[in-house]
Coordinates of C-alpha atoms in Angstrom, one line a residue:
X1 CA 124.8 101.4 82.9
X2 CA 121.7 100.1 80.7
X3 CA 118.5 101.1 81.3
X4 CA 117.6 97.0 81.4
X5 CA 115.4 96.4 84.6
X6 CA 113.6 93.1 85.4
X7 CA 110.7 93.1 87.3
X8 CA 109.0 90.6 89.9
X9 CA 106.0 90.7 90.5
X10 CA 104.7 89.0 93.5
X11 CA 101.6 87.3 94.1
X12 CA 99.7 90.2 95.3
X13 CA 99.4 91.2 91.3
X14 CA 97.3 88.0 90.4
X15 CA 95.2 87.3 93.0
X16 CA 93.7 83.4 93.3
X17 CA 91.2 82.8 90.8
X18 CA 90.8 83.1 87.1
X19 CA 88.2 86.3 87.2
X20 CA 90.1 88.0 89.8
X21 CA 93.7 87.6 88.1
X22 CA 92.3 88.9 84.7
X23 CA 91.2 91.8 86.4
X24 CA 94.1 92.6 89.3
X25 CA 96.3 92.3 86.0
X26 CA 95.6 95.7 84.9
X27 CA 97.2 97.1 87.7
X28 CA 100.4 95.0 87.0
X29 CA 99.9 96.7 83.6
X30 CA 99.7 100.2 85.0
X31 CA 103.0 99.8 86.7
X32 CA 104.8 98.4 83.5
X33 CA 103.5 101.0 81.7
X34 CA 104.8 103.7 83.5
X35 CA 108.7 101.8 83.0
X36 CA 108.0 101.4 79.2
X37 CA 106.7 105.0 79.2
X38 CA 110.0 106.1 80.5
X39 CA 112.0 104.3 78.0
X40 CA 113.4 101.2 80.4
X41 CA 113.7 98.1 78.4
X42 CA 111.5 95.9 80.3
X43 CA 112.1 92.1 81.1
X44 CA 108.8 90.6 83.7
X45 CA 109.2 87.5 85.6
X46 CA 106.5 86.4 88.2
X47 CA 104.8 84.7 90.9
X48 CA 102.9 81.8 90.2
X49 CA 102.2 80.1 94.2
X50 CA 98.4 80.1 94.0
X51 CA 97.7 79.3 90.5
X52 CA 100.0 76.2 90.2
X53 CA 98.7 75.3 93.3
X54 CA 95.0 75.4 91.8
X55 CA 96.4 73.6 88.8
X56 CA 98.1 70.9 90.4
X57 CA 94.5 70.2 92.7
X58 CA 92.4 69.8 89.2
X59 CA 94.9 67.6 87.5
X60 CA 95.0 66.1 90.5
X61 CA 91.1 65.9 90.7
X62 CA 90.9 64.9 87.0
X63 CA 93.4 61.9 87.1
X64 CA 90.6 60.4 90.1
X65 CA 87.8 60.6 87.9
X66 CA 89.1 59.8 84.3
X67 CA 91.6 56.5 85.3
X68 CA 93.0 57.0 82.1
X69 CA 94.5 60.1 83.1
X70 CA 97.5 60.4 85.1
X71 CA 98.5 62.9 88.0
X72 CA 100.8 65.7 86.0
X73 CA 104.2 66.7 86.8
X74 CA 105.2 69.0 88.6
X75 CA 107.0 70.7 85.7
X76 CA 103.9 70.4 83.8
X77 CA 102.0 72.4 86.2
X78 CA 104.6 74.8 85.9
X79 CA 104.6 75.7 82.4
X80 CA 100.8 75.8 82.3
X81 CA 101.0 78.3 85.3
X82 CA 103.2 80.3 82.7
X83 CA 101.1 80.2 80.2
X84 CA 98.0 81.2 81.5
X85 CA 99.5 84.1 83.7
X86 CA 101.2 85.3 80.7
X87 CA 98.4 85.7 78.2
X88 CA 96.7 87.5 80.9
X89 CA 99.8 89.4 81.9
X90 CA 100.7 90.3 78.3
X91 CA 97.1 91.1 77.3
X92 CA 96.2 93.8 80.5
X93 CA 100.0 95.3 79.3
X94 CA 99.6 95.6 75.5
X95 CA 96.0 97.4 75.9
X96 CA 97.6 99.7 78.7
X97 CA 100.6 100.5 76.5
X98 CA 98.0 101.0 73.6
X99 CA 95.8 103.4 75.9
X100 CA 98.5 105.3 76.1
X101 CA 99.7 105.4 72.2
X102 CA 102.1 102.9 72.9
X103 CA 103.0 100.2 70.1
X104 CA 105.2 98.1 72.0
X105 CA 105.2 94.3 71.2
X106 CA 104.7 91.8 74.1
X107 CA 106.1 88.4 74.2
X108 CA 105.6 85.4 76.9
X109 CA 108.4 82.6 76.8
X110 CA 107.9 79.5 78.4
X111 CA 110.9 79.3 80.1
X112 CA 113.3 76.4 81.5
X113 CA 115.3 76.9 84.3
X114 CA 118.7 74.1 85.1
X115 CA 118.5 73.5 88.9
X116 CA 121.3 70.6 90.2
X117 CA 119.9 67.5 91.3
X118 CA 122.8 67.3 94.4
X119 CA 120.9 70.8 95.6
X120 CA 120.0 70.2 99.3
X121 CA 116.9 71.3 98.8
X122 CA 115.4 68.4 97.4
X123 CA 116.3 66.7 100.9
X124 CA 114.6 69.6 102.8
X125 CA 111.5 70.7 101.0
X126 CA 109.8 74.2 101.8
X127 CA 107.5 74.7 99.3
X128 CA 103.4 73.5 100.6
X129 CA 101.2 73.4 97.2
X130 CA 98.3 72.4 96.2
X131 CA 94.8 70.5 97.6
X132 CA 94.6 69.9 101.2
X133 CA 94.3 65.5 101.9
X134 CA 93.3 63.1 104.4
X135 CA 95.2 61.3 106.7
X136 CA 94.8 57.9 103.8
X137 CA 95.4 60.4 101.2
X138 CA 98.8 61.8 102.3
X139 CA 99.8 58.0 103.4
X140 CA 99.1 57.2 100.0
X141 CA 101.4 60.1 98.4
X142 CA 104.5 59.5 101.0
X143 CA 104.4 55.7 99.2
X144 CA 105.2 57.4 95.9
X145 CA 108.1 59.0 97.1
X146 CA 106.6 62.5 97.6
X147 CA 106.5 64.7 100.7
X148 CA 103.9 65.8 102.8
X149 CA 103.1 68.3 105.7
X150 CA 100.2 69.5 108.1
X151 CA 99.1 72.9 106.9
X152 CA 98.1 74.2 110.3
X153 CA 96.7 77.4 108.8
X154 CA 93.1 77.6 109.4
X155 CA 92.3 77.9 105.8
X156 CA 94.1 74.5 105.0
X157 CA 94.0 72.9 108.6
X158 CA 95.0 69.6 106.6
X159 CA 97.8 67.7 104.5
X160 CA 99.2 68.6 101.7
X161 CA 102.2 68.1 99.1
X162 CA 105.3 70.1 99.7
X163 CA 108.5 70.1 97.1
X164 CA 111.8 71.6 97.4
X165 CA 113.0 74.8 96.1
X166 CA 116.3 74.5 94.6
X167 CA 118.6 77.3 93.5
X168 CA 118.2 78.6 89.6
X169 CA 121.5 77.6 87.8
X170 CA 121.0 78.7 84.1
X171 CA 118.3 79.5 82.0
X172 CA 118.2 77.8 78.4
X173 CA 116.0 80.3 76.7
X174 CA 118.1 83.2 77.8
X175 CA 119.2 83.9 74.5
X176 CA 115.8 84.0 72.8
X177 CA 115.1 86.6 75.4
X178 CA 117.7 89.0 75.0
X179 CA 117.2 88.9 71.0
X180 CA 113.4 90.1 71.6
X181 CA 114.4 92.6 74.6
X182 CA 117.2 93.9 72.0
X183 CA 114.0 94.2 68.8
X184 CA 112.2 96.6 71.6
X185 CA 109.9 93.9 72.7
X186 CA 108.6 93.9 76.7
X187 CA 109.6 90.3 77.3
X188 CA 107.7 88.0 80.0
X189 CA 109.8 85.0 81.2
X190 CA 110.7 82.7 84.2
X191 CA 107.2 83.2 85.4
X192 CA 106.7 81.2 88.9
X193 CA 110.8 80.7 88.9
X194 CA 110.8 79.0 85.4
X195 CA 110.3 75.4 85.2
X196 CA 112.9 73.5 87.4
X197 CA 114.5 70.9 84.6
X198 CA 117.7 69.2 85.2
X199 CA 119.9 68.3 82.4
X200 CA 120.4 64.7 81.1
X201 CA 123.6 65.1 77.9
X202 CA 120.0 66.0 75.1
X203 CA 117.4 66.0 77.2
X204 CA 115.8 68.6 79.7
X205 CA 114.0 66.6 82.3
X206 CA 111.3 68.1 85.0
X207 CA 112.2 68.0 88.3
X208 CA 109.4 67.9 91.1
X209 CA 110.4 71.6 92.5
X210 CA 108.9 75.3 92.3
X211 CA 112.2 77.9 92.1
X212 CA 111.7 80.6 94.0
X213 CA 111.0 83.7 91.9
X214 CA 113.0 86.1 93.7
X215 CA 116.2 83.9 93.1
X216 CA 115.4 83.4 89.5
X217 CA 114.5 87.1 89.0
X218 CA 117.8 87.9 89.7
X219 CA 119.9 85.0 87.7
X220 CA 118.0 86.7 85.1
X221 CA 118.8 90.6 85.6
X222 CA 122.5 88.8 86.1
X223 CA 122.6 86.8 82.0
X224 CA 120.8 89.7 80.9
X225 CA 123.3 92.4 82.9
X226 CA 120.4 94.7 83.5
X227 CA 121.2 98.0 85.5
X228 CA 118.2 97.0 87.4
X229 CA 116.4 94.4 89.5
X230 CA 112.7 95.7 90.6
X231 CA 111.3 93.3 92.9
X232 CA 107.4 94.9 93.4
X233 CA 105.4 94.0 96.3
X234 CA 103.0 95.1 98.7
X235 CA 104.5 97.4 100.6
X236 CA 106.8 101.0 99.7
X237 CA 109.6 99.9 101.5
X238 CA 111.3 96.4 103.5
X239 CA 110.7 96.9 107.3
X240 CA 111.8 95.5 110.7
X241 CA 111.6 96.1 114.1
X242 CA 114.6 97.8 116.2
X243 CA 116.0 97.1 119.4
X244 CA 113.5 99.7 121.4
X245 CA 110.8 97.7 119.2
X246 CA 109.7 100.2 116.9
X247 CA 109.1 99.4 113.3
X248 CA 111.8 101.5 111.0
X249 CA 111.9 101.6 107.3
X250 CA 114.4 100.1 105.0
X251 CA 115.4 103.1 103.0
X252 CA 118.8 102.9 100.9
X253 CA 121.6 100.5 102.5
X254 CA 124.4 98.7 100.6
X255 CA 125.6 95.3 100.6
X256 CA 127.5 95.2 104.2
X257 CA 124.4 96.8 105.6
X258 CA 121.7 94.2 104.1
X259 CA 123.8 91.6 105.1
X260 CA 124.2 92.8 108.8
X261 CA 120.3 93.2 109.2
X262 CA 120.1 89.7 107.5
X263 CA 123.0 88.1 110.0
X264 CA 120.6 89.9 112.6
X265 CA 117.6 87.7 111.5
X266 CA 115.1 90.7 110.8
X267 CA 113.8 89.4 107.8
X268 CA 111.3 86.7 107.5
X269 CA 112.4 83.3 106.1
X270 CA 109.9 82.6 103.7
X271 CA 108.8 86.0 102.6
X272 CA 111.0 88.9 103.1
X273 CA 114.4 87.4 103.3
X274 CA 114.7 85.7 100.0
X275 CA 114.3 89.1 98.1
X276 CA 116.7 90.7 100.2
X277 CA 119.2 87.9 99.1
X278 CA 118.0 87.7 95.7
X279 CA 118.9 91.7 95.7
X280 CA 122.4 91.0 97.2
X281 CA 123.2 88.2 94.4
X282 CA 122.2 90.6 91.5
X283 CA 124.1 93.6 93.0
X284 CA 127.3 91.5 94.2
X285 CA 127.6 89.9 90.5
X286 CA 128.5 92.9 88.9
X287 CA 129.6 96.6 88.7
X288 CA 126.7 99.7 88.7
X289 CA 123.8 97.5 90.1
X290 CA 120.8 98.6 91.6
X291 CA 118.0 96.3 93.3
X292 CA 115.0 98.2 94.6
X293 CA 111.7 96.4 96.8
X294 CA 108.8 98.2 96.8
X295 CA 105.1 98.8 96.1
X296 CA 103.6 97.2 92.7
X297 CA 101.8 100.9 92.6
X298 CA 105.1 102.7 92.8
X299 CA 107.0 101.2 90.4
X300 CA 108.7 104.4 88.1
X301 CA 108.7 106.0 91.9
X302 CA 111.2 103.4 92.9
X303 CA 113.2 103.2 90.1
X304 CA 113.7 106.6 89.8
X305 CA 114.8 106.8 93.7
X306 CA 111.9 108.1 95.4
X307 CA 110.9 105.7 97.3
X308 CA 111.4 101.8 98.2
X309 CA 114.5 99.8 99.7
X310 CA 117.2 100.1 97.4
X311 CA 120.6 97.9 97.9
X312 CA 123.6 98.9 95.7

């Protein structure tokens, strides 16, 4: 074993607009910290929903009011999202890690991620983004080939644009990566998934698709064989309700057992369950794994085994 981890942060670390991400950072920051602290060589990937949401809607908006200016891709929005939540991300870490007599360089890389174009995804979308549109509007956006759904949540209570989430196959900056997490540098990548690109012979092209983080999280504790995938949320441990219907906490299970709660449909689709199977690829790829969900707050307590859902 290496004392690699890669941690996920969810969505809960950043909030939904650009003064309330800069500040909900620092307690991201706290929680890397305390792994750096402890001498685990620290790899961060991250959510991204909201914030390329909020950038799609004002490139969006933009491309209405300035005709020369067209709608951006997708991908586009992607790698802004990384961007921005990375120099806040890195930032709020290198003054914590400073604070704390630290010196401890911190690196964001914009980061591509090879998703297959046969993926059945792209025939079954799941992923609602961005503004909410009109009846004409979403008409309109169906024309171009794009797909569209009624958000019934009373905050949306409208259409809007929904892609498909495709599997991560490789990631081409994996080796720039590893070089900087082998200098001693806490490495940010793959935030919001990475950007979905499929390859055509010398030419990365963006596909119109957001990778869920979970799955791409652990293709990256895989190339990087870490000894540990960290997925941090907001909660200290997985939970779901028994047959008497009492809630009961996800403590340490291995594979068979995650799978058997799985094949018993106790986890949430769109939430719970990919992290759970995002654990199980990471674990069942190679030898002395160890994939741990918890709180963002209790991050050195659930590496260190005190507390959290831990599959191995």
């Amino acid at each position: 074993m290496n004392n690699k981890v890669v941690v996920a942060l969810g969505r809960n670390a950043f909030g939904r607009t650009f003064p309330e991400q800069k500040e909900m950072v620092k307690q991201a920051a706290k929680a890397i910290a305390d792994l750096a602290e402890a001498r685990y060589e620290v790899v961060i990937t991250h959510s991204n929903g909201p914030q390329i949401g909020l950038i799609q809607t004002a490139m969006t908006e933009y491309s209405r009011i300035s005709a020369s200016h067209t709608v951006a891709p997708m991908s586009v929005c992607g790698a802004m999202s990384q961007g921005y939540i990375g120099y806040d991300l890195q930032n709020a870490i290198r003054s914590e890690l400073l604070n704390r007599g630290i010196y401890k360089p911190v690196s964001t890389i914009i980061t591509q991620v090879r998703v297959d174009p046969f993926d059945r995804a792209f025939h079954n979308p799941t992923k609602i983004i961005g503004r909410v549109m009109s009846r004409d509007e979403a008409e309109s956006e169906e024309r171009k080939g794009n797909y569209v759904t009624f958000d019934s949540r009373p905050q949306y209570n409208g259409y809007r644009r929904i892609v498909a989430s495709p599997m991560p196959i490789d990631i081409y900056e994996i080796d720039a990566i590893r070089t900087l997490v082998d200098a001693g540098q806490l490495v940010i990548a793959a935030g919001g998934g990475g950007i979905p690109v499929l390859d055509q012979r010398t030419q990365l092209k963006g596909a119109s698709a957001i990778i869920e983080k979970d799955f791409t999280a652990a293709k990256l504790a895989d190339m990087l064989d870490a000894s540990y995938l960290l997925i941090l949320t907001a909660g200290d441990y997985l939970t779901y309700t028994d047959s008497d219907g009492n809630e009961q906490n996800v403590g340490e299970i291995s594979v068979n057992e995650a799978e058997k709660l799985i094949a018993e449909g106790h986890f949430g689709p769109t939430t719970t369950l990919p992290k759970v199977q995002a654990s199980l690829n990471f674990v069942t790829a190679g030898s002395g794994r160890t994939a741990i969900i918890t709180d963002l707050g209790r991050a050195r307590d659930g590496i260190e085994g005190r507390v959290g859902t831990v599959i191995r």
